[in-house]
Amino acid sequence: AKYTIVDQDTCIACGACAIAAPDLFDYDDEGISFGLLDNNKGITPVVDEEMIDELEDAYESCPSNSIQMSDEPFSSEKEEAS
Ligand code: SF4
């Protein structure tokens, strides 16, 4: 499984990620991207092979390296709850 989160501080609202991975990313009112699966918390695993391919496409297509990808969740559920 892969986990993903958008670094919204560096996102330049170019739109590339949601074209590459429309199931995984969308944009807010200002065009800044966020992870669709868990509202950009980085805790929901992407398990489907095709979705992981999409994620890797988005990761590679982001011009500002704002798409982050990891084998581990970006924050624990416990931290989310506090
Ligand atoms: Fe932002 Fe990168 Fe997505 Fe462009 S590809 S909207 S810079 S996260």
Short mmCIF file of N, CA, C and O and ligand atoms in Angstrom, two decimals:
data_model
loop_
_atom_site.label_atom_id
_atom_site.label_comp_id
_atom_site.label_asym_id
_atom_site.label_seq_id
_atom_site.Cartn_x
_atom_site.Cartn_y
_atom_site.Cartn_z
N ALA A 1 0.84 -1.20 0.00
CA ALA A 1 0.00 0.00 0.00
C ALA A 1 0.88 1.25 0.00
O ALA A 1 1.99 1.23 0.48
N LYS A 2 0.30 2.30 -0.56
CA LYS A 2 0.99 3.59 -0.57
C LYS A 2 0.09 4.61 0.11
O LYS A 2 -1.13 4.50 0.08
N TYR A 3 0.74 5.60 0.70
CA TYR A 3 0.01 6.71 1.30
C TYR A 3 0.44 7.98 0.59
O TYR A 3 1.59 8.10 0.14
N THR A 4 -0.48 8.94 0.48
CA THR A 4 -0.13 10.18 -0.19
C THR A 4 -0.74 11.38 0.51
O THR A 4 -1.80 11.26 1.15
N ILE A 5 -0.04 12.48 0.42
CA ILE A 5 -0.53 13.74 0.97
C ILE A 5 0.05 14.84 0.08
O ILE A 5 1.12 14.67 -0.51
N VAL A 6 -0.68 15.95 -0.04
CA VAL A 6 -0.18 17.08 -0.81
C VAL A 6 0.42 18.11 0.14
O VAL A 6 -0.20 18.48 1.14
N ASP A 7 1.62 18.55 -0.17
CA ASP A 7 2.20 19.66 0.57
C ASP A 7 1.60 20.94 0.01
O ASP A 7 2.01 21.44 -1.04
N GLN A 8 0.60 21.47 0.72
CA GLN A 8 -0.16 22.60 0.18
C GLN A 8 0.62 23.91 0.28
O GLN A 8 0.24 24.90 -0.32
N ASP A 9 1.72 23.90 1.02
CA ASP A 9 2.57 25.10 1.09
C ASP A 9 3.37 25.29 -0.19
O ASP A 9 3.76 26.41 -0.52
N THR A 10 3.62 24.19 -0.90
CA THR A 10 4.43 24.31 -2.11
C THR A 10 3.63 24.09 -3.39
O THR A 10 4.11 24.37 -4.48
N CYS A 11 2.39 23.60 -3.26
CA CYS A 11 1.54 23.40 -4.44
C CYS A 11 1.32 24.73 -5.15
O CYS A 11 1.01 25.74 -4.51
N ILE A 12 1.51 24.72 -6.47
CA ILE A 12 1.34 25.96 -7.25
C ILE A 12 0.04 25.96 -8.05
O ILE A 12 -0.15 26.74 -8.97
N ALA A 13 -0.87 25.04 -7.70
CA ALA A 13 -2.20 24.99 -8.31
C ALA A 13 -2.16 24.84 -9.82
O ALA A 13 -2.93 25.47 -10.53
N CYS A 14 -1.26 23.99 -10.29
CA CYS A 14 -1.12 23.82 -11.74
C CYS A 14 -2.15 22.87 -12.32
O CYS A 14 -2.45 22.92 -13.50
N GLY A 15 -2.67 21.98 -11.50
CA GLY A 15 -3.71 21.08 -11.95
C GLY A 15 -3.26 19.74 -12.50
O GLY A 15 -4.09 18.91 -12.86
N ALA A 16 -1.97 19.49 -12.54
CA ALA A 16 -1.48 18.27 -13.18
C ALA A 16 -1.88 17.00 -12.43
O ALA A 16 -2.18 15.97 -13.04
N CYS A 17 -1.88 17.07 -11.11
CA CYS A 17 -2.07 15.82 -10.35
C CYS A 17 -3.46 15.22 -10.52
O CYS A 17 -3.58 14.01 -10.67
N ALA A 18 -4.49 16.05 -10.52
CA ALA A 18 -5.83 15.50 -10.63
C ALA A 18 -6.15 15.08 -12.06
O ALA A 18 -7.12 14.34 -12.29
N ILE A 19 -5.35 15.54 -13.02
CA ILE A 19 -5.50 15.01 -14.38
C ILE A 19 -4.88 13.61 -14.43
O ILE A 19 -5.45 12.69 -14.98
N ALA A 20 -3.73 13.46 -13.79
CA ALA A 20 -3.06 12.16 -13.75
C ALA A 20 -3.81 11.17 -12.86
O ALA A 20 -3.86 9.98 -13.16
N ALA A 21 -4.38 11.66 -11.78
CA ALA A 21 -5.01 10.78 -10.80
C ALA A 21 -6.31 11.39 -10.27
O ALA A 21 -6.40 11.82 -9.13
N PRO A 22 -7.35 11.40 -11.12
CA PRO A 22 -8.62 12.03 -10.73
C PRO A 22 -9.32 11.34 -9.56
O PRO A 22 -10.18 11.94 -8.92
N ASP A 23 -8.95 10.09 -9.29
CA ASP A 23 -9.57 9.40 -8.15
C ASP A 23 -8.89 9.76 -6.83
O ASP A 23 -9.43 9.47 -5.77
N LEU A 24 -7.73 10.36 -6.93
CA LEU A 24 -6.93 10.57 -5.73
C LEU A 24 -6.78 12.03 -5.33
O LEU A 24 -6.57 12.32 -4.15
N PHE A 25 -6.89 12.95 -6.31
CA PHE A 25 -6.67 14.36 -5.99
C PHE A 25 -7.77 15.23 -6.57
O PHE A 25 -8.33 14.93 -7.63
N ASP A 26 -8.05 16.33 -5.87
CA ASP A 26 -8.97 17.34 -6.38
C ASP A 26 -8.44 18.69 -5.88
O ASP A 26 -7.45 18.73 -5.15
N TYR A 27 -9.10 19.77 -6.27
CA TYR A 27 -8.61 21.10 -5.91
C TYR A 27 -9.61 21.84 -5.05
O TYR A 27 -10.81 21.70 -5.23
N ASP A 28 -9.09 22.68 -4.16
CA ASP A 28 -9.99 23.52 -3.37
C ASP A 28 -10.35 24.78 -4.18
O ASP A 28 -10.01 24.88 -5.36
N ASP A 29 -11.03 25.72 -3.56
CA ASP A 29 -11.52 26.90 -4.27
C ASP A 29 -10.40 27.72 -4.90
O ASP A 29 -10.62 28.46 -5.85
N GLU A 30 -9.21 27.60 -4.34
CA GLU A 30 -8.08 28.36 -4.87
C GLU A 30 -7.21 27.54 -5.81
O GLU A 30 -6.15 28.00 -6.24
N GLY A 31 -7.66 26.33 -6.10
CA GLY A 31 -6.91 25.50 -7.03
C GLY A 31 -5.81 24.70 -6.39
O GLY A 31 -5.06 24.00 -7.08
N ILE A 32 -5.71 24.79 -5.08
CA ILE A 32 -4.69 24.02 -4.36
C ILE A 32 -5.19 22.58 -4.23
O ILE A 32 -6.33 22.33 -3.86
N SER A 33 -4.29 21.66 -4.51
CA SER A 33 -4.66 20.25 -4.51
C SER A 33 -4.77 19.69 -3.10
O SER A 33 -4.11 20.16 -2.18
N PHE A 34 -5.63 18.68 -2.98
CA PHE A 34 -5.69 17.92 -1.72
C PHE A 34 -6.00 16.47 -2.03
O PHE A 34 -6.55 16.14 -3.08
N GLY A 35 -5.61 15.60 -1.13
CA GLY A 35 -5.89 14.17 -1.29
C GLY A 35 -7.36 13.90 -1.07
O GLY A 35 -7.92 14.28 -0.04
N LEU A 36 -7.99 13.24 -2.05
CA LEU A 36 -9.43 13.00 -1.99
C LEU A 36 -9.81 11.91 -1.00
O LEU A 36 -10.88 11.95 -0.42
N LEU A 37 -8.95 10.93 -0.81
CA LEU A 37 -9.35 9.75 -0.04
C LEU A 37 -9.63 10.07 1.41
O LEU A 37 -10.51 9.48 2.03
N ASP A 38 -8.86 11.01 1.96
CA ASP A 38 -8.99 11.28 3.39
C ASP A 38 -8.83 12.77 3.69
O ASP A 38 -8.33 13.14 4.76
N ASN A 39 -9.26 13.61 2.73
CA ASN A 39 -9.16 15.06 2.90
C ASN A 39 -7.74 15.49 3.26
O ASN A 39 -7.52 16.31 4.14
N ASN A 40 -6.80 14.88 2.56
CA ASN A 40 -5.37 15.25 2.66
C ASN A 40 -4.76 14.98 4.04
O ASN A 40 -3.89 15.71 4.48
N LYS A 41 -5.21 13.91 4.66
CA LYS A 41 -4.60 13.54 5.94
C LYS A 41 -3.42 12.59 5.75
O LYS A 41 -2.58 12.44 6.63
N GLY A 42 -3.38 11.90 4.61
CA GLY A 42 -2.27 11.00 4.35
C GLY A 42 -2.31 9.72 5.16
O GLY A 42 -1.28 9.13 5.45
N ILE A 43 -3.52 9.31 5.54
CA ILE A 43 -3.62 8.12 6.40
C ILE A 43 -4.39 6.98 5.75
O ILE A 43 -4.47 5.89 6.31
N THR A 44 -5.00 7.22 4.58
CA THR A 44 -5.78 6.18 3.94
C THR A 44 -4.92 5.46 2.91
O THR A 44 -4.40 6.08 1.98
N PRO A 45 -4.73 4.15 3.05
CA PRO A 45 -3.86 3.43 2.13
C PRO A 45 -4.46 3.32 0.73
O PRO A 45 -5.66 3.14 0.57
N VAL A 46 -3.60 3.48 -0.27
CA VAL A 46 -3.98 3.21 -1.66
C VAL A 46 -3.52 1.79 -1.94
O VAL A 46 -2.32 1.51 -1.94
N VAL A 47 -4.46 0.88 -2.15
CA VAL A 47 -4.09 -0.53 -2.30
C VAL A 47 -4.28 -1.04 -3.73
O VAL A 47 -3.57 -1.93 -4.18
N ASP A 48 -5.25 -0.44 -4.44
CA ASP A 48 -5.55 -0.89 -5.79
C ASP A 48 -4.36 -0.59 -6.73
O ASP A 48 -3.84 0.52 -6.74
N GLU A 49 -3.95 -1.60 -7.49
CA GLU A 49 -2.76 -1.45 -8.37
C GLU A 49 -2.90 -0.28 -9.34
O GLU A 49 -1.98 0.50 -9.54
N GLU A 50 -4.08 -0.16 -9.95
CA GLU A 50 -4.29 0.92 -10.92
C GLU A 50 -4.23 2.28 -10.24
O GLU A 50 -3.73 3.26 -10.81
N MET A 51 -4.74 2.34 -9.02
CA MET A 51 -4.69 3.61 -8.29
C MET A 51 -3.26 3.96 -7.92
O MET A 51 -2.88 5.13 -7.92
N ILE A 52 -2.48 2.94 -7.58
CA ILE A 52 -1.08 3.19 -7.26
C ILE A 52 -0.34 3.70 -8.51
O ILE A 52 0.48 4.61 -8.43
N ASP A 53 -0.67 3.14 -9.67
CA ASP A 53 -0.10 3.64 -10.93
C ASP A 53 -0.47 5.11 -11.13
O ASP A 53 0.37 5.93 -11.52
N GLU A 54 -1.74 5.43 -10.87
CA GLU A 54 -2.19 6.83 -10.99
C GLU A 54 -1.40 7.73 -10.04
O GLU A 54 -0.97 8.82 -10.40
N LEU A 55 -1.24 7.24 -8.83
CA LEU A 55 -0.52 8.02 -7.83
C LEU A 55 0.92 8.29 -8.29
O LEU A 55 1.41 9.42 -8.18
N GLU A 56 1.56 7.26 -8.82
CA GLU A 56 2.94 7.45 -9.28
C GLU A 56 3.00 8.43 -10.46
O GLU A 56 3.93 9.23 -10.56
N ASP A 57 1.98 8.38 -11.33
CA ASP A 57 1.93 9.35 -12.43
C ASP A 57 1.80 10.77 -11.89
O ASP A 57 2.47 11.70 -12.37
N ALA A 58 0.93 10.94 -10.91
CA ALA A 58 0.73 12.27 -10.33
C ALA A 58 2.01 12.75 -9.64
O ALA A 58 2.41 13.90 -9.79
N TYR A 59 2.61 11.84 -8.92
CA TYR A 59 3.87 12.16 -8.21
C TYR A 59 4.90 12.67 -9.20
O TYR A 59 5.58 13.67 -8.95
N GLU A 60 5.02 11.99 -10.33
CA GLU A 60 6.02 12.37 -11.32
C GLU A 60 5.63 13.63 -12.09
O GLU A 60 6.50 14.35 -12.58
N SER A 61 4.33 13.89 -12.18
CA SER A 61 3.90 15.03 -13.00
C SER A 61 3.86 16.34 -12.22
O SER A 61 3.74 17.41 -12.80
N CYS A 62 3.99 16.28 -10.91
CA CYS A 62 3.92 17.51 -10.12
C CYS A 62 5.21 18.32 -10.29
O CYS A 62 6.29 17.85 -9.93
N PRO A 63 5.10 19.55 -10.80
CA PRO A 63 6.29 20.36 -11.07
C PRO A 63 6.95 20.91 -9.80
O PRO A 63 8.11 21.35 -9.84
N SER A 64 6.23 20.91 -8.69
CA SER A 64 6.81 21.48 -7.47
C SER A 64 7.07 20.42 -6.40
O SER A 64 7.33 20.75 -5.25
N ASN A 65 7.02 19.16 -6.82
CA ASN A 65 7.25 18.04 -5.90
C ASN A 65 6.38 18.12 -4.65
O ASN A 65 6.83 17.80 -3.55
N SER A 66 5.14 18.54 -4.85
CA SER A 66 4.24 18.68 -3.71
C SER A 66 3.48 17.41 -3.38
O SER A 66 2.92 17.28 -2.29
N ILE A 67 3.44 16.48 -4.33
CA ILE A 67 2.79 15.20 -4.08
C ILE A 67 3.77 14.34 -3.29
O ILE A 67 4.85 14.02 -3.77
N GLN A 68 3.39 14.01 -2.09
CA GLN A 68 4.26 13.17 -1.27
C GLN A 68 3.70 11.75 -1.25
O GLN A 68 2.50 11.55 -1.23
N MET A 69 4.61 10.80 -1.24
CA MET A 69 4.22 9.40 -1.35
C MET A 69 5.08 8.60 -0.39
O MET A 69 6.28 8.84 -0.28
N SER A 70 4.46 7.67 0.33
CA SER A 70 5.21 6.89 1.31
C SER A 70 4.58 5.53 1.49
O SER A 70 3.40 5.31 1.16
N ASP A 71 5.36 4.59 2.00
CA ASP A 71 4.82 3.28 2.37
C ASP A 71 4.16 3.31 3.74
O ASP A 71 3.52 2.35 4.14
N GLU A 72 4.34 4.42 4.45
CA GLU A 72 3.79 4.55 5.80
C GLU A 72 2.79 5.71 5.83
O GLU A 72 2.93 6.65 5.07
N PRO A 73 1.80 5.65 6.72
CA PRO A 73 0.89 6.80 6.87
C PRO A 73 1.67 8.06 7.26
O PRO A 73 2.69 7.97 7.93
N PHE A 74 1.15 9.21 6.84
CA PHE A 74 1.84 10.46 7.14
C PHE A 74 1.56 10.97 8.55
O PHE A 74 2.26 11.81 9.08
N SER A 75 0.50 10.47 9.15
CA SER A 75 0.27 10.76 10.56
C SER A 75 -0.52 9.60 11.13
O SER A 75 -1.23 8.91 10.41
N SER A 76 -0.40 9.38 12.40
CA SER A 76 -1.11 8.27 13.01
C SER A 76 -2.55 8.68 13.29
O SER A 76 -2.86 9.86 13.46
N GLU A 77 -3.42 7.69 13.38
CA GLU A 77 -4.82 7.97 13.71
C GLU A 77 -4.90 8.67 15.06
O GLU A 77 -5.73 9.52 15.28
N LYS A 78 -3.98 8.28 15.94
CA LYS A 78 -3.98 8.83 17.29
C LYS A 78 -3.73 10.34 17.24
O LYS A 78 -4.42 11.11 17.89
N GLU A 79 -2.75 10.74 16.43
CA GLU A 79 -2.47 12.17 16.30
C GLU A 79 -3.67 12.91 15.72
O GLU A 79 -3.99 14.01 16.14
N GLU A 80 -4.33 12.24 14.77
CA GLU A 80 -5.49 12.86 14.15
C GLU A 80 -6.59 13.13 15.18
O GLU A 80 -7.30 14.11 15.08
N ALA A 81 -6.71 12.24 16.14
CA ALA A 81 -7.79 12.35 17.11
C ALA A 81 -7.53 13.45 18.14
O ALA A 81 -8.45 14.00 18.71
N SER A 82 -6.28 13.77 18.35
CA SER A 82 -5.97 14.71 19.43
C SER A 82 -6.11 16.15 18.96
O SER A 82 -6.19 16.42 17.78
FE1 SF4 B 1 -0.21 21.27 -6.86
FE2 SF4 B 1 1.61 19.53 -7.76
FE3 SF4 B 1 -1.00 19.03 -8.06
FE4 SF4 B 1 0.18 20.95 -9.49
S1 SF4 B 1 0.60 18.74 -9.60
S2 SF4 B 1 -1.82 21.10 -8.44
S3 SF4 B 1 1.65 21.77 -7.99
S4 SF4 B 1 0.13 19.19 -6.10
#
